mmCIF file of C-alpha atoms and ligand atoms in Angstrom:
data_model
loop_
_atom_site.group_PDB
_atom_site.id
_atom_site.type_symbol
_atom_site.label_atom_id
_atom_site.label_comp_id
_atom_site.label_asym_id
_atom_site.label_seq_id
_atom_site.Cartn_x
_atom_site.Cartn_y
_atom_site.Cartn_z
ATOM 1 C CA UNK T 443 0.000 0.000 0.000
ATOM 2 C CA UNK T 444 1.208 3.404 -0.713
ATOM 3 C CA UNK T 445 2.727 5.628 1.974
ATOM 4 C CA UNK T 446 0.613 8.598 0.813
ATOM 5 C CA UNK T 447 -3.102 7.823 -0.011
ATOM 6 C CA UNK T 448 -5.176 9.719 -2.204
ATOM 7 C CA UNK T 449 -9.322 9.586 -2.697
ATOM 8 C CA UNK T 450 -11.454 11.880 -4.226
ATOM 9 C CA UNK T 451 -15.318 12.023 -3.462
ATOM 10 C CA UNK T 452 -17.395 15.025 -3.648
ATOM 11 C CA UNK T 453 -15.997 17.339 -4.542
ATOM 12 C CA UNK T 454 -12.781 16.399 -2.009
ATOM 13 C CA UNK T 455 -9.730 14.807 -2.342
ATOM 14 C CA UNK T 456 -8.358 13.695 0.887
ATOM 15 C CA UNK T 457 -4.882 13.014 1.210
ATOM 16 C CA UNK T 458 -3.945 10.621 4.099
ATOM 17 C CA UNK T 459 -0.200 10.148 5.677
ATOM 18 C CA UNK T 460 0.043 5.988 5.467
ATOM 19 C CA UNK T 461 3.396 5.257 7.023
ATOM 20 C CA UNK T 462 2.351 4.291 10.371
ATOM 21 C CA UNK T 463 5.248 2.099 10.990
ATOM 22 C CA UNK T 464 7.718 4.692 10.730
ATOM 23 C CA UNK T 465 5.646 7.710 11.883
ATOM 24 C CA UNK T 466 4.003 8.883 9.254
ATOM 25 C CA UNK T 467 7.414 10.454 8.685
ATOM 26 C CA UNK T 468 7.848 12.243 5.231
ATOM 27 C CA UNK T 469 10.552 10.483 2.377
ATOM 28 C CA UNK T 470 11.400 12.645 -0.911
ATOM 29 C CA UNK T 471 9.239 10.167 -2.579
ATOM 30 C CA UNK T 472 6.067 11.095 -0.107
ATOM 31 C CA UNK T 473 6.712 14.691 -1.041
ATOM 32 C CA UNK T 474 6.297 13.992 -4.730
ATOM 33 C CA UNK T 475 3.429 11.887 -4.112
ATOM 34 C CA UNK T 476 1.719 14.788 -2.273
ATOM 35 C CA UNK T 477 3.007 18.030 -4.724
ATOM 36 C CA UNK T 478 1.256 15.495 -7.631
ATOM 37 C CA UNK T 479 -1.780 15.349 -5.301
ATOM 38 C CA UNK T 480 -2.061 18.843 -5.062
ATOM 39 C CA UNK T 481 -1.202 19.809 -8.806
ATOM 40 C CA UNK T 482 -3.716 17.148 -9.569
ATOM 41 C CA UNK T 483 -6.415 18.739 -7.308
ATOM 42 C CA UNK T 484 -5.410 22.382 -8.609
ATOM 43 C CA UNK T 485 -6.104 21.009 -12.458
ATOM 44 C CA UNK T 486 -9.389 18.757 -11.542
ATOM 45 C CA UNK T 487 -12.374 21.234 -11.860
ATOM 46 C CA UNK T 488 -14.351 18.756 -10.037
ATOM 47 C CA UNK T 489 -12.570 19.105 -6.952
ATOM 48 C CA UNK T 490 -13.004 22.174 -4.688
ATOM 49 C CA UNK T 491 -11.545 21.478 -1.520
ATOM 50 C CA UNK T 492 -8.814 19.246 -0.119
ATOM 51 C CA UNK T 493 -8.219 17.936 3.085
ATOM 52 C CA UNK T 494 -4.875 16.568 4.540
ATOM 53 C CA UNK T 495 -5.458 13.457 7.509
ATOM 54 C CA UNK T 496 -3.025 10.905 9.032
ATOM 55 C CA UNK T 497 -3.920 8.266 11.379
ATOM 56 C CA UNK T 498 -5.705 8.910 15.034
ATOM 57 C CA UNK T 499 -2.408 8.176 16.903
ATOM 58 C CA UNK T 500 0.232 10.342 15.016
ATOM 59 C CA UNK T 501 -0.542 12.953 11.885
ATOM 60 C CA UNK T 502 3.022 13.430 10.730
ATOM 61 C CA UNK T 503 6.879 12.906 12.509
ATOM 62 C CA UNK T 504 7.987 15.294 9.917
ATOM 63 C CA UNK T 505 10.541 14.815 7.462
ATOM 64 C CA UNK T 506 12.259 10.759 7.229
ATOM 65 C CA UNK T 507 15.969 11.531 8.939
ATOM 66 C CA UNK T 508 17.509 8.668 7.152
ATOM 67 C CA UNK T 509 16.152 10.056 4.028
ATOM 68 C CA UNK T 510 17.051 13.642 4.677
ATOM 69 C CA UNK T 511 20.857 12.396 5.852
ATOM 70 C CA UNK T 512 21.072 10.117 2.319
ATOM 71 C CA UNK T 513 19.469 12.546 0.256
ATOM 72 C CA UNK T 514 18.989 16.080 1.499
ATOM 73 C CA UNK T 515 17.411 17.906 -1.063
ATOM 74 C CA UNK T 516 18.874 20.608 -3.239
ATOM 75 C CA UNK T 517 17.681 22.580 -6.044
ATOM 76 C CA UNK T 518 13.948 24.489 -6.567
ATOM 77 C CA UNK T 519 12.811 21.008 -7.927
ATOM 78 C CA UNK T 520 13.585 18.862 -4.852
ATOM 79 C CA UNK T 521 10.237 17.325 -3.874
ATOM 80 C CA UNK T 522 10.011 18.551 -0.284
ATOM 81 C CA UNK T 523 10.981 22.162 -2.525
ATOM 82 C CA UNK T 524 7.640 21.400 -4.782
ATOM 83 C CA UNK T 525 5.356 20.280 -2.097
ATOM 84 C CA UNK T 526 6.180 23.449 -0.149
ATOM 85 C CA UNK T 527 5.631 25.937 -3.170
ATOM 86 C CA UNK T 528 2.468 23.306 -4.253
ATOM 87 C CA UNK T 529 0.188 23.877 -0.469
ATOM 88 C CA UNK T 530 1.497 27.400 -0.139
ATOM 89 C CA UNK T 531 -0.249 28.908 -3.147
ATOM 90 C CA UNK T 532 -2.511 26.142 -3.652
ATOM 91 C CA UNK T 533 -5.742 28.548 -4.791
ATOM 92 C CA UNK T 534 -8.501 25.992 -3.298
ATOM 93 C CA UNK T 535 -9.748 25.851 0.233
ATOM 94 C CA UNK T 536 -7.445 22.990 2.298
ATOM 95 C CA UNK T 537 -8.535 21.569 5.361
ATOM 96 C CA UNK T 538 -6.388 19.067 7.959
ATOM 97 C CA UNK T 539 -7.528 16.751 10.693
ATOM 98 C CA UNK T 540 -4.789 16.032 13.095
ATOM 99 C CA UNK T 541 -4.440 13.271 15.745
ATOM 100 C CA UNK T 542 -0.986 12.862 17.598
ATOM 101 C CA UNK T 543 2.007 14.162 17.274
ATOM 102 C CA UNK T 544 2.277 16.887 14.365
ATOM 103 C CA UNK T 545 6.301 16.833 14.161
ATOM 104 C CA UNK T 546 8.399 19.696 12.181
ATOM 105 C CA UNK T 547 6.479 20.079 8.220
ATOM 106 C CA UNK T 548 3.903 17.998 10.217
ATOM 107 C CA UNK T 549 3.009 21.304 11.977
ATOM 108 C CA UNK T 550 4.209 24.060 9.492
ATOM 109 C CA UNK T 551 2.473 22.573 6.656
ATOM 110 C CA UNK T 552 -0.623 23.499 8.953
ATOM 111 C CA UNK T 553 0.095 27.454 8.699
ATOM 112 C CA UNK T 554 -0.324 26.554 4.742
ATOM 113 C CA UNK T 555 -4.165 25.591 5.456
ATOM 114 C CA UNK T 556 -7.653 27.059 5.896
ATOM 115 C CA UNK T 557 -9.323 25.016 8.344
ATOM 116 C CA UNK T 558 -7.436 22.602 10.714
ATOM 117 C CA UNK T 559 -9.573 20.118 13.434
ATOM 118 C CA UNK T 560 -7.136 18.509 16.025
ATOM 119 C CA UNK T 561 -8.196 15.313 18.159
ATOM 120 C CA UNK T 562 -7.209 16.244 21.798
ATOM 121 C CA UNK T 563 -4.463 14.009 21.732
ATOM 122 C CA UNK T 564 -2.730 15.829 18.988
ATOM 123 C CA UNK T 565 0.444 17.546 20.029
ATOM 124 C CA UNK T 566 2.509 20.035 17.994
ATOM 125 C CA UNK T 567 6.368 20.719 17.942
ATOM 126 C CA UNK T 568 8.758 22.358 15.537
ATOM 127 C CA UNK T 569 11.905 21.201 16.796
ATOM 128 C CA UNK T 570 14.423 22.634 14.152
ATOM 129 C CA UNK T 571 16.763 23.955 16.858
ATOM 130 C CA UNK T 572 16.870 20.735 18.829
ATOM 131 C CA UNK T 573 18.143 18.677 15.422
ATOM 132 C CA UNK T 574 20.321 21.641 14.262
ATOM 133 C CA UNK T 575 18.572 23.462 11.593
ATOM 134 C CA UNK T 576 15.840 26.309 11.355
ATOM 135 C CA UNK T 577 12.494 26.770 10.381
ATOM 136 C CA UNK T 578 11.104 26.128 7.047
ATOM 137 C CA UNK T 579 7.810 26.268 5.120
ATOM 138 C CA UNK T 580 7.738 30.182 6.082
ATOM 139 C CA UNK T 581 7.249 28.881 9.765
ATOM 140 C CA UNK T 582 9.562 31.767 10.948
ATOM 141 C CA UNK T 583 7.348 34.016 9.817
ATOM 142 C CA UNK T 584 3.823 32.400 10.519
ATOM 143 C CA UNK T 585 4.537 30.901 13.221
ATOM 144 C CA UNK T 586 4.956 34.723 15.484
ATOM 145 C CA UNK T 587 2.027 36.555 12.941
ATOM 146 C CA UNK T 588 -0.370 34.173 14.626
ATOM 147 C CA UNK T 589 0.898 32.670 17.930
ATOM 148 C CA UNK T 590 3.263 36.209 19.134
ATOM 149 C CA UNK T 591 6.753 36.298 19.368
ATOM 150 C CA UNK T 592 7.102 35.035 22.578
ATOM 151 C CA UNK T 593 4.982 31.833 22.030
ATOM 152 C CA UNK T 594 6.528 31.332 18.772
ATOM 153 C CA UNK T 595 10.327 31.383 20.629
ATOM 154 C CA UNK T 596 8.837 28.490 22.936
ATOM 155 C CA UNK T 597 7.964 26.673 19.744
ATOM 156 C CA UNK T 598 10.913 27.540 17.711
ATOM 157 C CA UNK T 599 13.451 28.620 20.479
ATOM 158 C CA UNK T 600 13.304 25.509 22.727
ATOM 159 C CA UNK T 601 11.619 23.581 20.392
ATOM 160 C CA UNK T 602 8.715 22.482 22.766
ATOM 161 C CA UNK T 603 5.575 21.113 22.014
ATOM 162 C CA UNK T 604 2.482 22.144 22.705
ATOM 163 C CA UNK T 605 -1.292 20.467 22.473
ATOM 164 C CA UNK T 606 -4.085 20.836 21.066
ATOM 165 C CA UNK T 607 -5.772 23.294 23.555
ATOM 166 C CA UNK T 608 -2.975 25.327 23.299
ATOM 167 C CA UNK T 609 -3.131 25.399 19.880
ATOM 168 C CA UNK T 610 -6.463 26.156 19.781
ATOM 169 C CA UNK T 611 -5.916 29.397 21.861
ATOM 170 C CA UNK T 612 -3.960 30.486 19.491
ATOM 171 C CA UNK T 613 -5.778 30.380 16.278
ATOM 172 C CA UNK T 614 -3.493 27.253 14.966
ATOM 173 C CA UNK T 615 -6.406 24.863 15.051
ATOM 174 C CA UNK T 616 -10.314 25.100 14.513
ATOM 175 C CA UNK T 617 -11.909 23.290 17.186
ATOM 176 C CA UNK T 618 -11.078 19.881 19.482
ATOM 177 C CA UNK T 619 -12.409 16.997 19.244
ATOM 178 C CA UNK T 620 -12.031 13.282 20.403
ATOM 179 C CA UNK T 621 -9.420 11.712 18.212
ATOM 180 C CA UNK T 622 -12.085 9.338 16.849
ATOM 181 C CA UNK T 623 -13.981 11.950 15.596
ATOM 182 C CA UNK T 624 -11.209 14.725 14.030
ATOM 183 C CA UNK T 625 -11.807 12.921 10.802
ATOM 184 C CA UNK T 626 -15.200 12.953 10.419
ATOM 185 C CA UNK T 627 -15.558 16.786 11.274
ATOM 186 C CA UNK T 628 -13.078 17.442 8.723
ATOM 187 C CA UNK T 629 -15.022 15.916 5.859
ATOM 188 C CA UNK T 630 -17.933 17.273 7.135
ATOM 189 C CA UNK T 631 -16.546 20.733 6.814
ATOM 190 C CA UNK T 632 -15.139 20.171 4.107
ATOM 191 C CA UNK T 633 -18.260 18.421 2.328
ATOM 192 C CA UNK T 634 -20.283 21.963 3.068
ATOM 193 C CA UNK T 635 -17.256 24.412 1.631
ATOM 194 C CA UNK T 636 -17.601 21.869 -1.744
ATOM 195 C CA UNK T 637 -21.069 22.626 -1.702
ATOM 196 C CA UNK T 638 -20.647 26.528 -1.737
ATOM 197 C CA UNK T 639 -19.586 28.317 -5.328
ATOM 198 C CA UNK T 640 -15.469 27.493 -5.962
ATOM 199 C CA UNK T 641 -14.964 31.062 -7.548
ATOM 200 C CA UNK T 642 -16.108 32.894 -4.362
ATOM 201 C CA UNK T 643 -14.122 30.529 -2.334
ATOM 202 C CA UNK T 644 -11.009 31.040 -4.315
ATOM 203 C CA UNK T 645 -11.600 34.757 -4.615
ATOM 204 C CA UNK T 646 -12.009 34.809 -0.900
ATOM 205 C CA UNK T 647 -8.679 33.259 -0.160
ATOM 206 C CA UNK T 648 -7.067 34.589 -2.562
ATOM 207 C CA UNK T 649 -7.922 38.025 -0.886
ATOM 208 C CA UNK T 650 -7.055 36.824 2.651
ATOM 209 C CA UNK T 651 -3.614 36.102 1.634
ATOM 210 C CA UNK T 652 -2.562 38.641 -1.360
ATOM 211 C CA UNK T 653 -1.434 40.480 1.561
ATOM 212 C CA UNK T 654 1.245 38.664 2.879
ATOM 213 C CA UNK T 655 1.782 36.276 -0.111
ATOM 214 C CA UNK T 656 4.716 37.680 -1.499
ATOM 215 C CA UNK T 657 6.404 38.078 1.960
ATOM 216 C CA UNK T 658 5.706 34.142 2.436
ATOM 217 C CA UNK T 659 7.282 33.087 -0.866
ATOM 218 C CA UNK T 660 9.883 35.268 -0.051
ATOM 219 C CA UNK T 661 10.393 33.918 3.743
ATOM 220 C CA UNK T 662 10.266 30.483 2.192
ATOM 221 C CA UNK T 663 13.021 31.035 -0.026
ATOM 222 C CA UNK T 664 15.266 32.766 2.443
ATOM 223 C CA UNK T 665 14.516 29.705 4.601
ATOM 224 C CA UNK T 666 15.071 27.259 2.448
ATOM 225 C CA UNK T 667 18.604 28.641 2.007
ATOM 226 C CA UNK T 668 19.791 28.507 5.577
ATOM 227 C CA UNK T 669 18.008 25.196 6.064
ATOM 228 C CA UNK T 670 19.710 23.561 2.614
ATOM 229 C CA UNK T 671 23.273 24.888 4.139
ATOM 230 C CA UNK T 672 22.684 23.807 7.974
ATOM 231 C CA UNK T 673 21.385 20.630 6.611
ATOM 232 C CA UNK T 674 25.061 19.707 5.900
ATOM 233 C CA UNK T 675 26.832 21.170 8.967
ATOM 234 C CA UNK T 676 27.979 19.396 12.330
ATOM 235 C CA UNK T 677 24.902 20.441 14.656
ATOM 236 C CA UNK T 678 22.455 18.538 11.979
ATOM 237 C CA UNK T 679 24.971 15.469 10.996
ATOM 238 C CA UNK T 680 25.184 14.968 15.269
ATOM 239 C CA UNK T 681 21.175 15.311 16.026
ATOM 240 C CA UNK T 682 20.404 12.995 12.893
ATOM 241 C CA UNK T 683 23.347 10.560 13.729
ATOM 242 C CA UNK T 684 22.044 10.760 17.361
ATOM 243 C CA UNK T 685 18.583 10.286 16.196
ATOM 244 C CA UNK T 686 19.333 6.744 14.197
ATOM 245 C CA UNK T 687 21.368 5.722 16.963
ATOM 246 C CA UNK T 688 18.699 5.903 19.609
ATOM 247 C CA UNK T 689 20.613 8.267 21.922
ATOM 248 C CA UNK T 690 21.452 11.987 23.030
ATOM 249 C CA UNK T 691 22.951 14.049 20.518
ATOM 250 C CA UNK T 692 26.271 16.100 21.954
ATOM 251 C CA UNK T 693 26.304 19.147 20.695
ATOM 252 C CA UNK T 694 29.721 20.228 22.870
ATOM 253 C CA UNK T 695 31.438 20.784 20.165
ATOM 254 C CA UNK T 696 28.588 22.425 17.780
HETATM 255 N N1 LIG G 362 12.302 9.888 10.448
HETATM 256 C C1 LIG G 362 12.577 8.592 10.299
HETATM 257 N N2 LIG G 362 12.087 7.620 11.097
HETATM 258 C C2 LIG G 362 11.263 8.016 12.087
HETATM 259 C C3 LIG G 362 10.929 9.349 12.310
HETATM 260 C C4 LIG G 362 11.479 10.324 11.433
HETATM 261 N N3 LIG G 362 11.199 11.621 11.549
HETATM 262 N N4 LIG G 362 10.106 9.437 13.381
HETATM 263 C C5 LIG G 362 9.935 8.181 13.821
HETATM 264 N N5 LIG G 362 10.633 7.309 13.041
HETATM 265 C C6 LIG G 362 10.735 5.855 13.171
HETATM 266 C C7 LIG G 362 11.602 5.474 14.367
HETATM 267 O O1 LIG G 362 12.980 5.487 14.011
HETATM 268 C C8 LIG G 362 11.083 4.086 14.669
HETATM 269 O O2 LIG G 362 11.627 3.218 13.706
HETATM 270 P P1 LIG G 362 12.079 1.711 14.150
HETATM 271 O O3 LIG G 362 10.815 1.045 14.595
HETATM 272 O O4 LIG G 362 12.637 1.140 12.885
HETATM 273 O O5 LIG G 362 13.093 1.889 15.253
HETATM 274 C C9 LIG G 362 9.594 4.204 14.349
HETATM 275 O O6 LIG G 362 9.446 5.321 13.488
HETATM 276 C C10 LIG G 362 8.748 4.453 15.578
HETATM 277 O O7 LIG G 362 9.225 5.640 16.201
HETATM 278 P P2 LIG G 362 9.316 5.811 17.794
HETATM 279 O O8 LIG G 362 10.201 6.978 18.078
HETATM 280 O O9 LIG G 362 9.667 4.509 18.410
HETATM 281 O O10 LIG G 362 7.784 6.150 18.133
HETATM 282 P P3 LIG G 362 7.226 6.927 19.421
HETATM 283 O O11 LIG G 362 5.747 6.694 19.403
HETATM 284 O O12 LIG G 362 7.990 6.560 20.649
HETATM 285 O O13 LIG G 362 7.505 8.482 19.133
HETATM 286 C C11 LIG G 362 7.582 10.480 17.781
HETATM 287 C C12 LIG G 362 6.867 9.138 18.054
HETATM 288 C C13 LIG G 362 6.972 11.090 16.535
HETATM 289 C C14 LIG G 362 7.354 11.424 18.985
HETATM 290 C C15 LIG G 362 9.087 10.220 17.637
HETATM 291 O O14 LIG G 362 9.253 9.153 16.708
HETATM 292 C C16 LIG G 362 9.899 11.382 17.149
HETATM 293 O O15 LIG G 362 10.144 12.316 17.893
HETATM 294 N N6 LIG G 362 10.354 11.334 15.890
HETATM 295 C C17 LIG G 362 11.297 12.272 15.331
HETATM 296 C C18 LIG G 362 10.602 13.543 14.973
HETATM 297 C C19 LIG G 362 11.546 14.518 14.328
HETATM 298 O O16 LIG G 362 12.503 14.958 14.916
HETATM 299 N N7 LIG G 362 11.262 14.838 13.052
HETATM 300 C C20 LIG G 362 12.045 15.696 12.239
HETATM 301 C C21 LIG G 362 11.440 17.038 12.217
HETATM 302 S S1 LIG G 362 12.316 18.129 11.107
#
């Protein structure tokens, strides 16, 4: 079965993380899967709305660390590169349901959506710092416009998690719900934004975000730069290394 599940019905295509045994954790391939998702969704007049799910225990552990230390992407058409630019300007109303823990792009890729239902298990953490590297997805720039600087330095600073109530004073998530039951309220909403007329839902967002879209583009890029570059330095080799290892990384000498 394929790590990244697609279904359309409705008028929605709902894209589910299907990697349970490692996570729900994100390889290159999984990115390419999900940029063709969304491209596919973009071109299909029949769908209006798309909603991103994973499973009730976990939504996403973020990017796969074996994959990212074997093949860390480079170049505008890496697939992590294409999903990123796909959700960010992605025209059509998106909607997640998150259960677990929403790790790294498992949480940024959240900023990137419209509506976003979290089980009360869910728990969210952006721990770039911790493995060595910095932000991405325009998460440096997101993340303080809606949860204020200081918040966003315990996310991004320290790296710490935080749940779904938490989230949910913030703005980050919709509403909270039992984790058997995030699913269903996201294809319910979702079911009553396909019924409404697509141009005055794309208008809508499209108005919403002409705003800051440039400066998000822009942050992405910038980020992308540092990330690509820390990617290959000491701080990131050790926390990876540590990572496959199963132990504490040392960063002593980072
Ligand atoms: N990349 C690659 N493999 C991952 C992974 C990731 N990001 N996250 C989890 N896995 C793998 C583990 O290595 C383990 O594999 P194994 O069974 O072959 O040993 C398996 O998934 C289960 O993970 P485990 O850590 O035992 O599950 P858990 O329920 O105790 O913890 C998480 C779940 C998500 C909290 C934890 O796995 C985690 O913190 N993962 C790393 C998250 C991260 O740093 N992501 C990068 C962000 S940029």
């Amino acid at each position: 079965m394929s790590d990244i599940l697609t279904h359309t019905d409705g008028g929605v295509t709902t894209i589910t993380f299907n990697r349970l045994d490692k996570k729900n954790s994100i390889t290159a391939a999984m990115y390419s899967a999900l940029a063709d998702a969304l491209d596919a969704a973009s071109a299909d007049a029949a769908v209006r709305v798309v909603v991103f799910q994973g499973h009730e225990t976990i939504f996403s552990a973020g990017n796969d660390i074996a994959d990212f230390l074997n093949n860390p992407p480079s170049g505008e058409n890496a697939p992590v590169i294409r999903f990123l630019y796909a959700l960010s300007s992605f025209a059509k109303p998106v909607l997640a349901s998150v259960c677990g823990p929403a790790v790294g792009i498992g949480t940024t890729l959240l900023f990137h959506c419209d509506l976003v239902y979290a089980g009360d298990n869910a728990a969210f953490s952006m721990p770039f710092v911790n493995l060595g590297l910095c932000p991405e997805a325009g998460s440096s720039l997101l993340v303080p416009q809606m949860m204020g600087y200081h918040r966003a330095c315990e996310a991004l600073l320290l790296g710490e998690p935080f749940m779904a109530e938490a989230a949910l004073e913030v703005g980050l998530v919709n509403r909270v719900v039992p984790p058997t039951e995030a699913n269903g309220i996201a294809q319910t909403q979702a079911r009553k934004l396909a019924a409404k007329p697509l141009s005055a839902l794309v208008e809508t967002k499209r108005l919403m975000k002409s705003g800051t879209a440039a400066q998000v583009t822009a942050k992405i890029n910038e980020e992308l730069l540092s990330f690509g570059r820390m990617l290959r330095e000491p701080a990131a080799r050790e926390a990876f290394g540590a990572f496959m290892e199963k132990r504490r990384p040392d960063f002593s000498k980072v």
